[in-house]
């Protein structure tokens, strides 16, 4: 599987010279399987330039097909969709996947982004065929030659981690995309608004148990994967200030990667205020922390690409 | 009045080295009145940087107040709002004037942006600051205090419309007209009256004329449309604004050269031309 990062940023796009090297676009990663299955992980603003590239391929002739796996529908994970050129070409086929929500059809969540008064082109005017599939927690399914499995993450409104497996048993390729999530320790997030935890108060035992289950299910999902792309938005100090925002530190990401025996960890969903030089330091510190463990640590940047077949 | 550009891009933020000089943030301009009054024009991603600056002043202590004039609610004009730090500080107050049939409908539009499907903020009520929403009546000047008066007119913008605002203080005038696609005859009489003789006209300049011809239904201006409006209204200075997300800095340089030629061609040789870029301040 070939993987390319088109947007690596969390919360909001951050243009400007301070983000030239890592990139200022919000979350979007493209994966292409050996069998030619196109999978797109999240639809942040990075999707715009991915769309321009896809238009140079079959999508420009209305003969493209891709699957969009959405971690959750917060803005920074869907705001590129209205500017995704292949959607406006008749004949292209897309399927959008995201977690099922009681009373909130996925199609209406996406369509509202297009409709008046927020955007000029109503979703009904999109020319490509777009299908929607709502997923239960832990859903597993196949997309061509790609096997998808998933786990629930710990984030306000709840996000979904996806694992993609492909290739023959002799040279399997596997990666996990796990953003956005807090560590499984201080707050159990649900669909309600999260408030900061009362200082010093112990978590209810039922929440502790549930967090333990969620952590175990994420580690199971990541078990033995070649690559884990994981939320690493916060520094330790930022996490202490905003534990109710639902994001991790690089140490939290390393913790999951080591527990699951992952080969390579890619730090992802960088804070919007983090400039390139600061991100260099974040990466150096994470590498120092993982030194001796055998875990390779990278920091995602726009344009980062690799072929999992070459990393086996 | 002191006018500062915080975001000059249209449609969607455009990060990358190709937009370093003019900037990749979406629409946001601030106007500081002579008495320190603050008026914010649109809330694109440029608002985030403005918010950080404001936090160093009275807004950081919960003692700030500002007026927001919202041209319309397309994403590139509101997407900075959930990340505007002063909105989270109790004690600050913002009065947002925007385009809607009623103030409660305007509130519903911004409430929709915060819906839990899209944002962990979930509701405007979770913002610490006081946010007051006011539906604008076009053609009816309203007073912001400090001797600042505002008047709005409606411009056609593709399948919808967008407000243009004229802000006046002590005989000086700034007009903000983003997102407009005029019909063949150009601006309406009402809109021309709003622009007339302005010291500064900040005008939509999304496209080259060729791109505009191809994408006419999107409802944006070319640099020729901007020059034509500026020349007809006899403004003293034109600031080009709201560049297409796919235009790199070199393209915007070209737009500025071509726009100058259009102004001269229309006899507006005395009109000063500025291509707006992030961080630029103009004294009016």
Coordinates of C-alpha atoms in Angstrom, one line a residue:
Chain A
X1 CA 0.0 0.0 0.0
X2 CA 1.2 3.5 -0.9
X3 CA 0.5 6.2 1.7
X4 CA 0.7 9.9 1.1
X5 CA 0.0 12.7 3.6
X6 CA -1.9 15.7 2.2
X7 CA -2.9 17.4 5.5
X8 CA -1.3 16.8 8.9
X9 CA -2.7 19.7 11.0
X10 CA -5.4 19.7 13.7
X11 CA -8.2 22.1 14.5
X12 CA -7.8 24.7 11.7
X13 CA -5.6 25.3 8.7
X14 CA -2.6 27.5 9.4
X15 CA -1.1 29.1 6.3
X16 CA 2.1 31.1 6.5
X17 CA 5.9 30.7 6.4
X18 CA 6.0 29.1 9.9
X19 CA 4.3 26.0 8.6
X20 CA 5.9 25.7 5.1
X21 CA 7.9 22.5 5.9
X22 CA 5.3 20.4 7.8
X23 CA 2.3 22.0 6.1
X24 CA -0.7 23.9 7.3
X25 CA -3.6 21.9 5.9
X26 CA -6.0 19.9 8.1
X27 CA -6.2 16.1 8.2
X28 CA -6.1 14.1 5.0
X29 CA -4.1 10.9 4.1
X30 CA -4.4 9.0 0.9
X31 CA -3.8 5.3 0.6
X32 CA -3.6 3.2 -2.6
X33 CA -3.6 -0.6 -2.4
X34 CA -1.6 -2.9 -4.7
X35 CA -5.0 -3.8 -6.3
X36 CA -5.7 -0.1 -7.1
X37 CA -8.2 0.6 -4.3
X38 CA -8.2 4.3 -3.4
X39 CA -8.9 5.0 0.3
X40 CA -8.9 8.5 1.7
X41 CA -8.6 8.9 5.5
X42 CA -10.4 12.1 6.5
X43 CA -11.3 15.1 4.4
X44 CA -9.6 18.2 5.9
X45 CA -8.3 20.9 3.7
X46 CA -5.5 18.7 2.5
X47 CA -8.2 17.0 0.3
X48 CA -8.2 20.0 -2.1
X49 CA -4.8 19.3 -3.5
X50 CA -5.3 15.5 -3.4
X51 CA -8.4 16.2 -5.6
X52 CA -6.3 18.1 -8.0
X53 CA -3.9 15.2 -8.3
X54 CA -6.7 12.6 -8.7
X55 CA -8.2 14.7 -11.6
X56 CA -5.0 13.9 -13.5
X57 CA -5.9 10.2 -13.2
X58 CA -9.2 8.5 -14.0
X59 CA -11.1 10.9 -11.8
X60 CA -10.6 13.6 -14.4
X61 CA -12.6 11.5 -16.9
X62 CA -15.3 10.5 -14.5
X63 CA -14.0 7.0 -14.1
X64 CA -12.6 7.2 -10.5
X65 CA -13.7 5.3 -7.4
X66 CA -12.6 6.0 -3.9
X67 CA -13.6 5.3 -0.3
X68 CA -13.5 8.1 2.3
X69 CA -13.1 6.9 5.8
X70 CA -13.9 9.7 8.2
X71 CA -12.6 9.6 11.8
X72 CA -15.4 12.0 12.9
X73 CA -17.2 15.0 11.4
X74 CA -15.5 17.8 13.3
X75 CA -14.7 20.6 10.8
X76 CA -11.0 19.9 10.5
X77 CA -11.8 16.4 9.2
X78 CA -14.5 17.3 6.6
X79 CA -13.9 20.9 5.5
X80 CA -12.0 20.0 2.3
X81 CA -15.0 18.2 0.8
X82 CA -16.7 21.1 -0.9
X83 CA -13.3 21.8 -2.7
X84 CA -12.7 18.2 -3.8
X85 CA -12.8 18.5 -7.6
X86 CA -13.5 14.8 -8.3
X87 CA -16.9 15.2 -6.5
X88 CA -18.0 17.7 -9.1
X89 CA -17.3 15.3 -12.1
X90 CA -20.1 13.0 -13.2
X91 CA -19.3 9.3 -13.3
X92 CA -16.9 9.3 -10.3
X93 CA -18.1 7.1 -7.4
X94 CA -17.5 7.7 -3.8
X95 CA -18.5 6.1 -0.6
X96 CA -18.2 8.0 2.7
X97 CA -17.9 6.0 5.9
X98 CA -18.3 7.3 9.5
X99 CA -19.6 6.3 12.8
X100 CA -23.4 5.8 13.1
X101 CA -25.1 8.5 15.2
X102 CA -28.6 8.1 16.6
X103 CA -30.9 10.6 14.9
X104 CA -28.2 12.2 12.8
X105 CA -27.9 10.7 9.4
X106 CA -24.3 11.0 8.0
X107 CA -25.6 12.2 4.7
X108 CA -27.3 15.2 6.3
X109 CA -24.2 16.0 8.4
X110 CA -22.2 16.2 5.1
X111 CA -24.9 17.9 3.1
X112 CA -25.4 20.7 5.6
X113 CA -21.8 21.7 4.9
X114 CA -22.8 22.4 1.3
X115 CA -26.1 24.0 1.8
X116 CA -27.2 27.6 2.0
X117 CA -26.2 29.8 3.9
X118 CA -22.8 28.1 4.3
X119 CA -21.8 27.2 0.8
X120 CA -22.8 28.1 -2.8
X121 CA -23.3 24.6 -4.3
X122 CA -26.0 22.4 -2.6
X123 CA -25.0 18.8 -2.0
X124 CA -27.8 17.7 -4.3
X125 CA -25.9 19.4 -7.2
X126 CA -22.7 17.3 -6.7
X127 CA -22.3 15.4 -9.9
X128 CA -20.4 12.3 -8.7
X129 CA -22.3 9.3 -7.2
X130 CA -21.9 9.6 -3.4
X131 CA -23.0 6.8 -1.1
X132 CA -22.9 6.8 2.7
X133 CA -22.3 3.9 5.1
X134 CA -22.7 4.3 8.8
X135 CA -20.5 2.1 11.0
X136 CA -21.0 0.6 14.4
X137 CA -18.1 0.6 16.9
X138 CA -15.6 -2.0 15.9
X139 CA -17.0 -2.5 12.4
X140 CA -14.9 -4.6 9.9
X141 CA -15.4 -4.7 6.2
X142 CA -13.6 -5.1 2.9
X143 CA -12.9 -2.5 0.2
X144 CA -11.6 -4.3 -2.8
X145 CA -8.3 -5.8 -1.7
X146 CA -8.2 -3.8 1.5
X147 CA -9.5 -5.2 4.7
X148 CA -10.7 -2.5 7.1
X149 CA -11.2 -2.9 10.9
X150 CA -11.9 -0.1 13.4
X151 CA -12.0 0.8 17.0
X152 CA -13.6 3.6 19.1
X153 CA -11.4 6.5 20.2
X154 CA -11.7 8.7 23.2
X155 CA -12.7 12.1 21.9
X156 CA -15.6 14.5 22.3
X157 CA -18.5 13.3 20.0
X158 CA -16.4 10.0 19.6
X159 CA -13.9 9.4 16.8
X160 CA -13.1 6.1 15.0
X161 CA -9.6 4.6 14.4
X162 CA -9.2 2.6 11.1
X163 CA -6.8 -0.2 10.3
X164 CA -6.1 -1.0 6.7
X165 CA -4.6 -4.4 5.8
X166 CA -3.7 -5.5 2.3
X167 CA -1.5 -7.8 0.3
X168 CA -0.8 -11.5 0.4
X169 CA 0.2 -13.3 3.6
X170 CA 3.8 -13.5 2.3
X171 CA 4.1 -9.7 2.2
X172 CA 1.3 -8.1 4.3
X173 CA 0.9 -4.4 4.5
X174 CA -0.8 -2.8 7.5
X175 CA -1.4 0.7 8.9
X176 CA -3.6 2.2 11.5
X177 CA -5.0 5.7 11.4
X178 CA -5.9 6.8 15.0
X179 CA -6.9 10.4 15.4
X180 CA -8.5 12.2 17.3
X181 CA -8.1 10.7 20.8
X182 CA -7.2 11.6 24.3
X183 CA -5.2 9.1 26.4
X184 CA -7.5 6.5 28.1
X185 CA -6.8 7.8 31.6
X186 CA -8.5 11.1 32.8
X187 CA -11.8 11.5 31.0
X188 CA -14.2 9.1 29.3
X189 CA -15.6 11.0 26.3
X190 CA -19.0 10.4 24.8
X191 CA -21.4 12.3 22.6
X192 CA -22.1 15.0 25.2
X193 CA -20.1 18.1 25.7
X194 CA -17.0 17.4 27.9
X195 CA -16.2 19.7 30.8
X196 CA -12.8 19.8 32.4
X197 CA -12.6 17.1 35.1
X198 CA -13.0 18.3 38.7
X199 CA -9.5 18.7 40.0
X200 CA -8.5 15.9 42.4
X201 CA -11.7 14.0 41.9
X202 CA -11.3 10.3 41.2
X203 CA -13.0 8.9 38.0
X204 CA -16.0 6.6 38.7
X205 CA -15.0 3.0 38.6
X206 CA -17.3 2.3 35.6
X207 CA -15.4 5.0 33.6
X208 CA -12.0 3.5 34.6
X209 CA -13.2 0.1 33.4
X210 CA -14.6 1.5 30.1
X211 CA -11.4 3.4 29.4
X212 CA -9.4 0.2 30.0
X213 CA -11.5 -1.6 27.5
X214 CA -11.1 1.2 24.9
X215 CA -7.4 1.3 25.3
X216 CA -7.2 -2.5 25.0
X217 CA -9.3 -2.4 21.8
X218 CA -7.1 0.3 20.2
X219 CA -4.0 -1.7 21.1
X220 CA -5.6 -4.8 19.6
X221 CA -6.4 -2.9 16.5
X222 CA -2.8 -1.7 16.2
X223 CA -1.2 -5.1 17.1
X224 CA 1.7 -5.8 14.8
X225 CA 0.9 -3.0 12.3
X226 CA 3.8 -1.6 10.3
X227 CA 2.7 2.0 10.7
X228 CA 0.6 3.7 13.3
X229 CA -0.5 7.3 12.5
X230 CA -1.6 8.8 15.9
X231 CA -2.9 12.0 17.3
X232 CA 0.1 13.9 19.0
X233 CA -1.4 17.4 19.1
X234 CA -0.5 18.4 22.6
X235 CA 2.7 19.0 24.6
X236 CA 2.5 17.7 28.2
X237 CA 1.7 21.3 29.5
X238 CA -1.0 21.8 26.9
X239 CA -2.6 18.5 27.9
X240 CA -2.7 19.4 31.6
X241 CA -4.4 22.6 30.7
X242 CA -7.0 21.1 28.2
X243 CA -7.5 17.4 29.1
X244 CA -11.2 17.8 28.0
X245 CA -10.2 18.7 24.4
X246 CA -9.6 15.0 23.6
X247 CA -6.1 15.0 22.2
X248 CA -2.9 13.1 23.0
X249 CA 0.8 13.9 23.5
X250 CA 3.6 12.2 21.7
X251 CA 4.3 10.1 24.8
X252 CA 0.7 8.8 24.7
X253 CA 1.2 7.8 21.1
X254 CA 4.5 6.1 21.9
X255 CA 2.7 4.2 24.7
X256 CA 0.1 2.8 22.4
X257 CA 2.7 2.0 19.7
X258 CA 5.0 0.1 22.1
X259 CA 2.1 -1.8 23.7
X260 CA 0.9 -2.9 20.2
X261 CA 4.4 -3.8 18.8
X262 CA 4.1 -1.3 16.0
X263 CA 7.2 -0.7 13.8
X264 CA 6.8 2.9 12.9
X265 CA 4.9 5.7 14.7
X266 CA 3.9 8.8 12.7
X267 CA 3.0 11.8 14.9
X268 CA 0.0 13.4 13.4
X269 CA -2.7 16.2 13.9
X270 CA -0.1 18.8 14.9
X271 CA -1.4 21.8 16.9
X272 CA -2.2 24.8 14.7
X273 CA 0.1 27.0 16.8
X274 CA 3.1 24.7 16.4
X275 CA 5.7 26.2 13.9
X276 CA 8.1 24.0 11.9
X277 CA 11.0 24.6 14.3
X278 CA 9.0 23.6 17.3
X279 CA 7.8 20.5 15.5
X280 CA 11.4 19.5 14.9
X281 CA 11.9 19.7 18.7
X282 CA 8.8 17.7 19.4
X283 CA 10.0 15.0 17.0
X284 CA 13.5 15.0 18.5
X285 CA 12.1 14.6 22.0
X286 CA 9.8 11.8 20.9
X287 CA 12.7 10.0 19.2
X288 CA 14.8 10.3 22.4
X289 CA 11.9 8.9 24.4
X290 CA 11.5 5.9 22.1
X291 CA 15.3 5.3 21.7
X292 CA 16.3 1.7 22.4
X293 CA 12.8 0.4 22.0
X294 CA 13.2 -0.4 18.3
X295 CA 10.2 1.9 17.5
X296 CA 10.9 4.3 14.6
X297 CA 9.2 7.7 15.1
X298 CA 8.3 10.1 12.3
X299 CA 6.4 13.4 12.3
X300 CA 3.9 13.7 9.5
X301 CA 4.4 16.4 7.0
X302 CA 2.6 17.3 3.8
X303 CA 4.1 15.3 1.0
X304 CA 5.4 12.5 3.3
X305 CA 4.9 9.3 1.4
X306 CA 6.0 5.7 1.7
X307 CA 5.2 2.3 0.3
X308 CA 4.4 -0.2 3.0
X309 CA 5.8 -3.0 0.8
X310 CA 9.2 -1.4 1.2
X311 CA 8.9 -1.2 4.9
X312 CA 8.0 -4.9 5.5
Chain B
X1 CA -9.3 54.8 10.9
X2 CA -6.6 52.1 10.8
X3 CA -7.4 49.2 8.6
X4 CA -5.4 45.9 9.0
X5 CA -5.8 42.8 6.8
X6 CA -5.7 39.4 8.7
X7 CA -6.9 37.2 5.9
X8 CA -7.2 38.1 2.2
X9 CA -8.0 34.7 0.6
X10 CA -11.3 33.4 -0.8
X11 CA -13.2 30.1 -0.5
X12 CA -10.7 28.0 1.6
X13 CA -7.4 28.6 3.4
X14 CA -4.5 28.0 1.1
X15 CA -1.4 27.1 3.1
X16 CA 2.0 26.6 1.4
X17 CA 5.1 28.4 0.3
X18 CA 3.3 29.7 -2.8
X19 CA 1.0 32.0 -0.6
X20 CA 3.7 33.2 1.9
X21 CA 3.7 36.8 0.7
X22 CA 0.0 37.6 0.4
X23 CA -1.1 35.0 2.9
X24 CA -3.4 32.0 2.8
X25 CA -5.9 32.8 5.5
X26 CA -9.6 33.5 4.6
X27 CA -11.3 36.8 4.9
X28 CA -10.9 39.0 8.0
X29 CA -10.1 42.7 8.2
X30 CA -10.0 44.9 11.3
X31 CA -10.8 48.6 11.5
X32 CA -9.7 50.6 14.5
X33 CA -11.5 53.9 15.0
X34 CA -9.8 57.1 16.2
X35 CA -11.0 56.4 19.7
X36 CA -9.8 52.8 19.7
X37 CA -13.2 51.4 18.6
X38 CA -12.8 47.9 17.0
X39 CA -14.8 46.8 14.0
X40 CA -14.1 43.3 12.6
X41 CA -15.0 42.6 9.0
X42 CA -15.8 38.9 8.5
X43 CA -14.5 35.9 10.5
X44 CA -12.4 33.8 8.1
X45 CA -9.3 32.0 9.5
X46 CA -7.5 35.4 9.6
X47 CA -9.6 36.0 12.7
X48 CA -7.5 33.5 14.7
X49 CA -4.3 35.6 14.4
X50 CA -6.3 38.8 15.2
X51 CA -7.7 37.0 18.3
X52 CA -4.2 36.2 19.5
X53 CA -3.2 39.9 19.2
X54 CA -6.3 41.0 21.0
X55 CA -5.6 38.7 23.9
X56 CA -2.6 40.9 24.8
X57 CA -4.9 43.8 25.3
X58 CA -8.2 44.3 27.2
X59 CA -9.7 41.2 25.6
X60 CA -7.3 39.1 27.6
X61 CA -8.8 40.5 30.8
X62 CA -12.4 40.1 29.7
X63 CA -12.9 43.8 29.2
X64 CA -13.0 44.0 25.5
X65 CA -15.9 44.9 23.2
X66 CA -16.0 44.8 19.4
X67 CA -18.5 45.0 16.5
X68 CA -18.4 42.3 13.8
X69 CA -19.8 43.0 10.4
X70 CA -20.5 39.8 8.6
X71 CA -20.9 40.0 4.8
X72 CA -22.5 36.6 4.6
X73 CA -22.2 33.1 6.2
X74 CA -20.2 31.2 3.6
X75 CA -17.5 29.1 5.4
X76 CA -14.6 31.3 4.4
X77 CA -16.3 34.2 6.2
X78 CA -17.1 32.4 9.5
X79 CA -14.6 29.5 9.9
X80 CA -12.3 31.4 12.2
X81 CA -15.0 32.0 14.8
X82 CA -14.7 28.8 16.8
X83 CA -10.9 29.5 17.2
X84 CA -11.2 33.2 18.2
X85 CA -9.7 33.3 21.6
X86 CA -11.4 36.5 22.9
X87 CA -14.8 34.8 22.4
X88 CA -14.0 32.3 25.2
X89 CA -13.2 35.0 27.8
X90 CA -16.2 35.9 30.0
X91 CA -16.7 39.7 30.2
X92 CA -15.8 40.3 26.5
X93 CA -18.8 41.3 24.3
X94 CA -19.3 41.1 20.6
X95 CA -22.2 42.4 18.6
X96 CA -22.4 40.6 15.2
X97 CA -24.3 42.4 12.4
X98 CA -25.1 40.0 9.6
X99 CA -27.3 39.1 6.7
X100 CA -30.5 37.2 7.8
X101 CA -34.2 37.8 7.8
X102 CA -34.1 38.1 11.6
X103 CA -31.6 38.2 14.4
X104 CA -32.7 34.8 15.7
X105 CA -32.2 33.3 12.2
X106 CA -28.7 34.8 12.2
X107 CA -28.1 33.3 15.6
X108 CA -29.3 29.9 14.2
X109 CA -26.7 30.1 11.4
X110 CA -23.8 30.6 13.8
X111 CA -25.3 28.1 16.2
X112 CA -25.3 25.5 13.3
X113 CA -21.5 26.0 12.9
X114 CA -21.0 25.0 16.6
X115 CA -23.3 22.0 16.4
X116 CA -21.8 18.9 18.1
X117 CA -21.5 17.1 14.8
X118 CA -19.0 19.7 13.7
X119 CA -17.5 21.3 16.8
X120 CA -16.8 20.4 20.4
X121 CA -18.0 23.8 21.4
X122 CA -21.6 22.5 20.7
X123 CA -23.3 25.8 21.2
X124 CA -22.8 29.6 21.2
X125 CA -23.9 29.4 24.8
X126 CA -20.6 27.6 25.7
X127 CA -18.6 30.6 24.6
X128 CA -17.7 32.7 27.6
X129 CA -18.1 36.1 25.9
X130 CA -21.5 37.8 25.4
X131 CA -22.4 37.4 21.7
X132 CA -25.3 39.5 20.4
X133 CA -26.7 38.9 16.9
X134 CA -28.3 41.6 14.9
X135 CA -29.9 41.2 11.4
X136 CA -28.9 44.1 9.2
X137 CA -31.4 46.2 7.3
X138 CA -29.8 47.5 4.1
X139 CA -29.9 51.2 3.4
X140 CA -30.5 52.0 7.1
X141 CA -27.3 53.5 8.6
X142 CA -26.6 52.4 12.2
X143 CA -24.4 53.9 14.8
X144 CA -21.6 52.0 16.6
X145 CA -20.7 54.7 19.1
X146 CA -17.5 56.8 19.0
X147 CA -19.0 58.7 16.0
X148 CA -18.8 55.6 13.8
X149 CA -21.7 55.0 11.4
X150 CA -22.2 52.0 9.2
X151 CA -24.4 51.5 6.2
X152 CA -25.0 48.2 4.3
X153 CA -26.1 47.4 0.7
X154 CA -26.8 44.0 -0.9
X155 CA -24.6 42.7 -3.6
X156 CA -25.3 39.7 -5.9
X157 CA -23.1 36.7 -5.1
X158 CA -23.8 33.7 -7.3
X159 CA -26.9 31.9 -6.1
X160 CA -27.1 34.1 -3.1
X161 CA -26.1 37.6 -1.9
X162 CA -23.5 39.3 0.3
X163 CA -23.5 42.5 2.2
X164 CA -21.2 45.4 1.4
X165 CA -20.5 47.8 4.3
X166 CA -19.5 51.5 4.4
X167 CA -17.9 52.6 7.7
X168 CA -17.6 56.3 8.4
X169 CA -15.9 58.2 11.1
X170 CA -15.1 61.9 11.2
X171 CA -15.6 62.4 7.5
X172 CA -13.4 59.4 6.5
X173 CA -14.9 56.3 4.9
X174 CA -13.9 52.6 4.4
X175 CA -16.0 50.4 2.2
X176 CA -15.8 46.6 2.4
X177 CA -17.2 44.7 -0.6
X178 CA -16.1 41.1 -0.7
X179 CA -17.8 38.3 -2.7
X180 CA -19.6 40.1 -5.5
X181 CA -20.5 39.0 -9.0
X182 CA -22.1 42.0 -10.8
X183 CA -24.5 41.5 -13.6
X184 CA -23.4 42.8 -17.1
X185 CA -24.4 46.4 -16.2
X186 CA -22.1 46.5 -13.2
X187 CA -23.0 47.6 -9.6
X188 CA -26.5 48.7 -8.8
X189 CA -27.2 52.4 -8.2
X190 CA -27.6 51.7 -4.5
X191 CA -24.3 49.9 -4.3
X192 CA -22.5 52.6 -6.3
X193 CA -23.9 55.2 -3.9
X194 CA -22.5 53.1 -1.0
X195 CA -19.0 53.1 -2.7
X196 CA -19.2 56.7 -3.9
X197 CA -16.1 58.7 -3.0
X198 CA -14.8 56.3 -0.4
X199 CA -11.3 56.9 0.9
X200 CA -10.7 53.2 0.7
X201 CA -12.7 50.5 -1.2
X202 CA -11.8 46.9 -0.2
X203 CA -13.2 44.9 -3.2
X204 CA -13.5 41.3 -4.3
X205 CA -10.8 40.5 -6.7
X206 CA -11.0 36.8 -6.9
X207 CA -10.2 36.2 -10.6
X208 CA -8.6 37.1 -13.8
X209 CA -11.3 38.1 -16.4
X210 CA -10.7 34.8 -18.2
X211 CA -11.3 32.7 -15.1
X212 CA -14.2 34.8 -14.1
X213 CA -15.8 34.2 -17.6
X214 CA -15.4 30.5 -17.1
X215 CA -16.8 30.5 -13.5
X216 CA -19.4 33.2 -13.9
X217 CA -22.0 31.5 -11.8
X218 CA -19.8 31.4 -8.7
X219 CA -20.5 35.1 -8.2
X220 CA -17.1 36.7 -7.9
X221 CA -15.3 39.7 -9.4
X222 CA -12.3 39.9 -11.6
X223 CA -9.7 42.6 -11.2
X224 CA -11.4 44.4 -14.2
X225 CA -14.7 44.4 -12.3
X226 CA -13.0 45.8 -9.2
X227 CA -11.3 48.5 -11.2
X228 CA -14.6 49.4 -13.0
X229 CA -16.4 49.7 -9.7
X230 CA -13.6 51.8 -8.2
X231 CA -13.5 54.1 -11.2
X232 CA -17.2 54.6 -11.5
X233 CA -17.5 55.4 -7.8
X234 CA -14.6 57.7 -7.8
X235 CA -12.8 56.1 -4.8
X236 CA -9.5 57.4 -3.6
X237 CA -7.9 54.0 -3.0
X238 CA -8.8 50.5 -4.1
X239 CA -7.6 47.4 -2.1
X240 CA -7.7 44.1 -4.0
X241 CA -9.0 41.3 -1.8
X242 CA -10.3 37.7 -1.7
X243 CA -7.9 36.0 -4.1
X244 CA -8.7 32.6 -5.5
X245 CA -7.2 29.8 -3.4
X246 CA -5.2 28.4 -6.4
X247 CA -3.5 31.7 -7.2
X248 CA 0.1 31.8 -5.9
X249 CA 1.9 35.1 -5.0
X250 CA 3.2 35.6 -8.5
X251 CA -0.2 35.4 -10.0
X252 CA -1.5 38.0 -7.5
X253 CA 1.4 40.2 -8.5
X254 CA 0.2 39.9 -12.1
X255 CA -3.4 40.7 -11.0
X256 CA -2.2 43.9 -9.4
X257 CA -0.3 45.0 -12.5
X258 CA -3.3 44.3 -14.7
X259 CA -5.7 46.0 -12.3
X260 CA -3.5 49.2 -12.4
X261 CA -3.8 49.2 -16.2
X262 CA -7.6 48.7 -16.0
X263 CA -7.9 51.7 -13.6
X264 CA -5.7 53.9 -15.9
X265 CA -7.7 52.8 -18.9
X266 CA -10.9 54.0 -17.2
X267 CA -9.3 57.3 -16.4
X268 CA -8.9 56.6 -12.7
X269 CA -5.2 57.5 -12.7
X270 CA -5.5 59.2 -9.3
X271 CA -6.9 56.1 -7.6
X272 CA -4.3 54.5 -5.5
X273 CA -4.1 50.7 -5.9
X274 CA -3.1 48.2 -3.2
X275 CA -3.1 44.4 -3.4
X276 CA -4.1 43.5 0.2
X277 CA -1.8 41.1 2.0
X278 CA -1.9 39.6 5.5
X279 CA -0.4 41.9 8.1
X280 CA -0.7 45.0 5.9
X281 CA -2.1 48.2 7.6
X282 CA -3.6 51.2 5.8
X283 CA -4.2 54.5 7.5
X284 CA -7.4 56.2 6.3

